């Protein structure tokens, strides 16, 4: 007993010693316009692994800064780093780098080189926090970078067209990335994931991006939670990816002919839970996606709540609220083996005589009128007319065009309370 | 004085007034008579502007009145069928017409004449036919107008009211008014009228005094004279 | 004219059918608000009912009212007022009292249930204004019909047919035209076609508010720009004003040429 405790104490002492030793070796290098060291690159050249570089307020015109050491680069009182000739500003080619408190500007468009304000290249354990990136072609660019955090950054772009803009956060071949509490605006994609696995995206606001608020390509086992996507071309696009968890997000006001709150293309085994889809032209556009659970989502005042196309199997759409959408469902594919059950439909016209909270007759969410609009889009002007109500009703009584199997046999009468 | 010149009016194929020329002098009582559909009411209504003639002129004291409305504040008109907004009562109607015409009116004398006090605050919809006609007369005669046009004034009146009305009209004539009326009650004409206009198929068949008409048709009763004329016209 | 309007309004306000009309909307609106606490959903249901019902009531009530007031109108015509004053006075009495009972029937429950503080207040105001406009337009139609046809039964039948045409048939024809010519650009045609039906026009103004998300998904730039901009709403408002003024002047013209 005594022996083992002695060994433990000894071990503890050694650990403490080693920490204090390494701590004592760490130094801090100050950069400011009137200091001895006037550029960040000089400071990096002078620094050793583990050092901190503090950049004081001021404007710094710079060429590409290459971080080759494990350092902490920190801005104090908002120093502004401006790219001299529009080239990339910071390139990280070392592990264990943290970049915080900087304002980065003026990385211009270049089609040959995807220039960005901060790039992490084939390294791990990075932290990019509390920075502001303004009008840069790409904001933060990760390539083959693992185990990093990007949080509390604000990345504002001035994208005018999809072709002439880059992404706010771009990740390519990454693992274990956390993207938290950032504001991403005015780029092509707010966040772009290609071959990015086991990563988390939460509490971000992505708005006014030309293409997608968040974009997954060939990425698996990722999770995005509590994010808000407003006014993007498409709120979130998930393509060719597996096991993506989508939870507690808001998809709001994505307007346009090819605009959706959420676009799913060839994805499998996803969970779409407790999200809000509001005021989108189309809440969710699904193309060829299987084994997806849609639970506890609110679809509110969208043009179309969900459009299914191109072969969708074994999906479960249960316990969602469909509230005042122009049209709830459009189905242009066979929908065998999908479950629509226990949802709340604000335009349910049935009754609940036995008062068990479940409508006594099934609800058919696919309306004939949605087919007509598909044929002649101008017919949208006849929306909510008596004539359309009558033809919808006739179709409901004896379906010819609409799939009879798409029905909610247990429509819920009251709005479903969503979990917190 | 009222002058009709070359007045024409058709309803569809039915030529109701046919190049009609007529003068009605002032300070007289004139009866317009004739069989049903002879154009009596059309004539009266064109004078009031209710019917719009196809062609021709109507002058009142030398002034053309077609298409105008102001001249009507010199005319009192009694429509053939009296129907009023049923939710109003007599008093409200009287007030309304007074208000519309914006000229002094003497309703009280007529109310007493027709013994109408009790009916005054009843809703018009609940009044009997005779009482409606009394109200109708009241609304027409309460103003001091130089020209009075009465379409079937005796309709539905009880004998006492009828006698009172006749007396009242005689007095009006004495006051210098011009009265034009249509009626089917012969005694009415015989007692009151200075001048008879007999309309037949939209034309004036006879225009003159009662005595002359009787003489012409060689009879002493107006009814017979009228029947004669009608028979003659049918035989043609 | 104002005097006649005053009496006509006074007469109408005492009309029990007008109270039933108001009562119907009071009960309907309250019931909807009690059954659902979602103001938008109530708005949608109410829109469907109001867009079909106010034109129907407007035209039928107008026809009945005109035939019932015909003698009164004739009485007025013997007075020293011109025809325009008589007909506009009587007409406005009808239109204003219909509008008042509609606005209060729908409006009072809305106030009681707290719609004033909700974000959809503007939509409700638009709905009430549109329903008043429809009442005005269709009661004008009713006057035109009843001035044209002295025969009550005929007038009544034509009124119902006219309502049926605008409320139902027109949209069917509209849709058939769109289907037949779908190979051609239909943007302008469909805008023009929606202008030619007052009910359709009112409905479009409502769907601009309720279904703008869906409309933004429409591919044709003309319709999108038209309904996405305030210019579109302004043009629609202008056309609605024309739907009131043109039938109004037509009604006055008819009344001037009519024999009583």
mmCIF file of C-alpha atoms in Angstrom, chain B residues 9 11 45 48-52 69-70 72-73 77 83-85 87-88 92 95-97 99-102 123, chain C residues 3-4 6-7 10-11 14-15 67-68 71-72 74-83 256-260:
data_model
loop_
_atom_site.group_PDB
_atom_site.id
_atom_site.type_symbol
_atom_site.label_atom_id
_atom_site.label_comp_id
_atom_site.label_asym_id
_atom_site.label_seq_id
_atom_site.Cartn_x
_atom_site.Cartn_y
_atom_site.Cartn_z
ATOM 1 C CA UNK B 9 -91.985 56.145 -77.254
ATOM 2 C CA UNK B 11 -91.291 49.501 -75.712
ATOM 3 C CA UNK B 45 -94.091 59.268 -66.639
ATOM 4 C CA UNK B 48 -91.795 63.326 -64.859
ATOM 5 C CA UNK B 49 -88.682 61.984 -66.538
ATOM 6 C CA UNK B 50 -89.343 58.432 -65.366
ATOM 7 C CA UNK B 51 -89.735 57.280 -68.934
ATOM 8 C CA UNK B 52 -87.301 58.617 -71.461
ATOM 9 C CA UNK B 69 -84.301 66.979 -62.590
ATOM 10 C CA UNK B 70 -84.661 70.351 -60.908
ATOM 11 C CA UNK B 72 -89.529 68.323 -60.415
ATOM 12 C CA UNK B 73 -89.637 70.566 -57.373
ATOM 13 C CA UNK B 77 -96.586 63.252 -58.241
ATOM 14 C CA UNK B 83 -94.568 51.085 -51.921
ATOM 15 C CA UNK B 84 -92.116 52.556 -49.524
ATOM 16 C CA UNK B 85 -89.078 51.287 -47.645
ATOM 17 C CA UNK B 87 -88.511 49.694 -42.263
ATOM 18 C CA UNK B 88 -89.427 53.370 -42.079
ATOM 19 C CA UNK B 92 -89.813 59.375 -41.127
ATOM 20 C CA UNK B 95 -89.389 64.013 -43.002
ATOM 21 C CA UNK B 96 -87.292 62.328 -45.624
ATOM 22 C CA UNK B 97 -89.234 63.708 -48.568
ATOM 23 C CA UNK B 99 -85.596 66.904 -46.505
ATOM 24 C CA UNK B 100 -85.059 65.796 -50.088
ATOM 25 C CA UNK B 101 -87.155 68.516 -51.614
ATOM 26 C CA UNK B 102 -85.925 71.082 -49.219
ATOM 27 C CA UNK B 123 -93.848 51.001 -39.870
ATOM 28 C CA UNK C 3 -79.271 62.504 -48.248
ATOM 29 C CA UNK C 4 -80.373 59.481 -50.218
ATOM 30 C CA UNK C 6 -78.202 58.420 -45.507
ATOM 31 C CA UNK C 7 -81.760 57.143 -45.819
ATOM 32 C CA UNK C 10 -80.628 53.888 -42.335
ATOM 33 C CA UNK C 11 -83.051 51.539 -44.039
ATOM 34 C CA UNK C 14 -82.564 47.975 -39.825
ATOM 35 C CA UNK C 15 -82.574 45.017 -42.206
ATOM 36 C CA UNK C 67 -86.097 44.590 -56.346
ATOM 37 C CA UNK C 68 -87.443 45.377 -52.892
ATOM 38 C CA UNK C 71 -90.717 51.436 -55.775
ATOM 39 C CA UNK C 72 -88.782 53.509 -53.324
ATOM 40 C CA UNK C 74 -89.211 55.276 -58.305
ATOM 41 C CA UNK C 75 -90.555 57.505 -55.564
ATOM 42 C CA UNK C 76 -87.160 59.146 -55.285
ATOM 43 C CA UNK C 77 -87.024 59.600 -59.037
ATOM 44 C CA UNK C 78 -90.171 61.728 -58.903
ATOM 45 C CA UNK C 79 -88.404 64.074 -56.565
ATOM 46 C CA UNK C 80 -86.145 66.878 -57.744
ATOM 47 C CA UNK C 81 -82.955 64.802 -57.615
ATOM 48 C CA UNK C 82 -81.190 63.434 -60.645
ATOM 49 C CA UNK C 83 -80.830 59.759 -61.391
ATOM 50 C CA UNK C 256 -80.000 57.047 -66.939
ATOM 51 C CA UNK C 257 -81.349 55.260 -69.984
ATOM 52 C CA UNK C 258 -83.913 53.220 -68.087
ATOM 53 C CA UNK C 259 -87.699 53.669 -68.152
ATOM 54 C CA UNK C 260 -89.556 53.234 -64.901
#
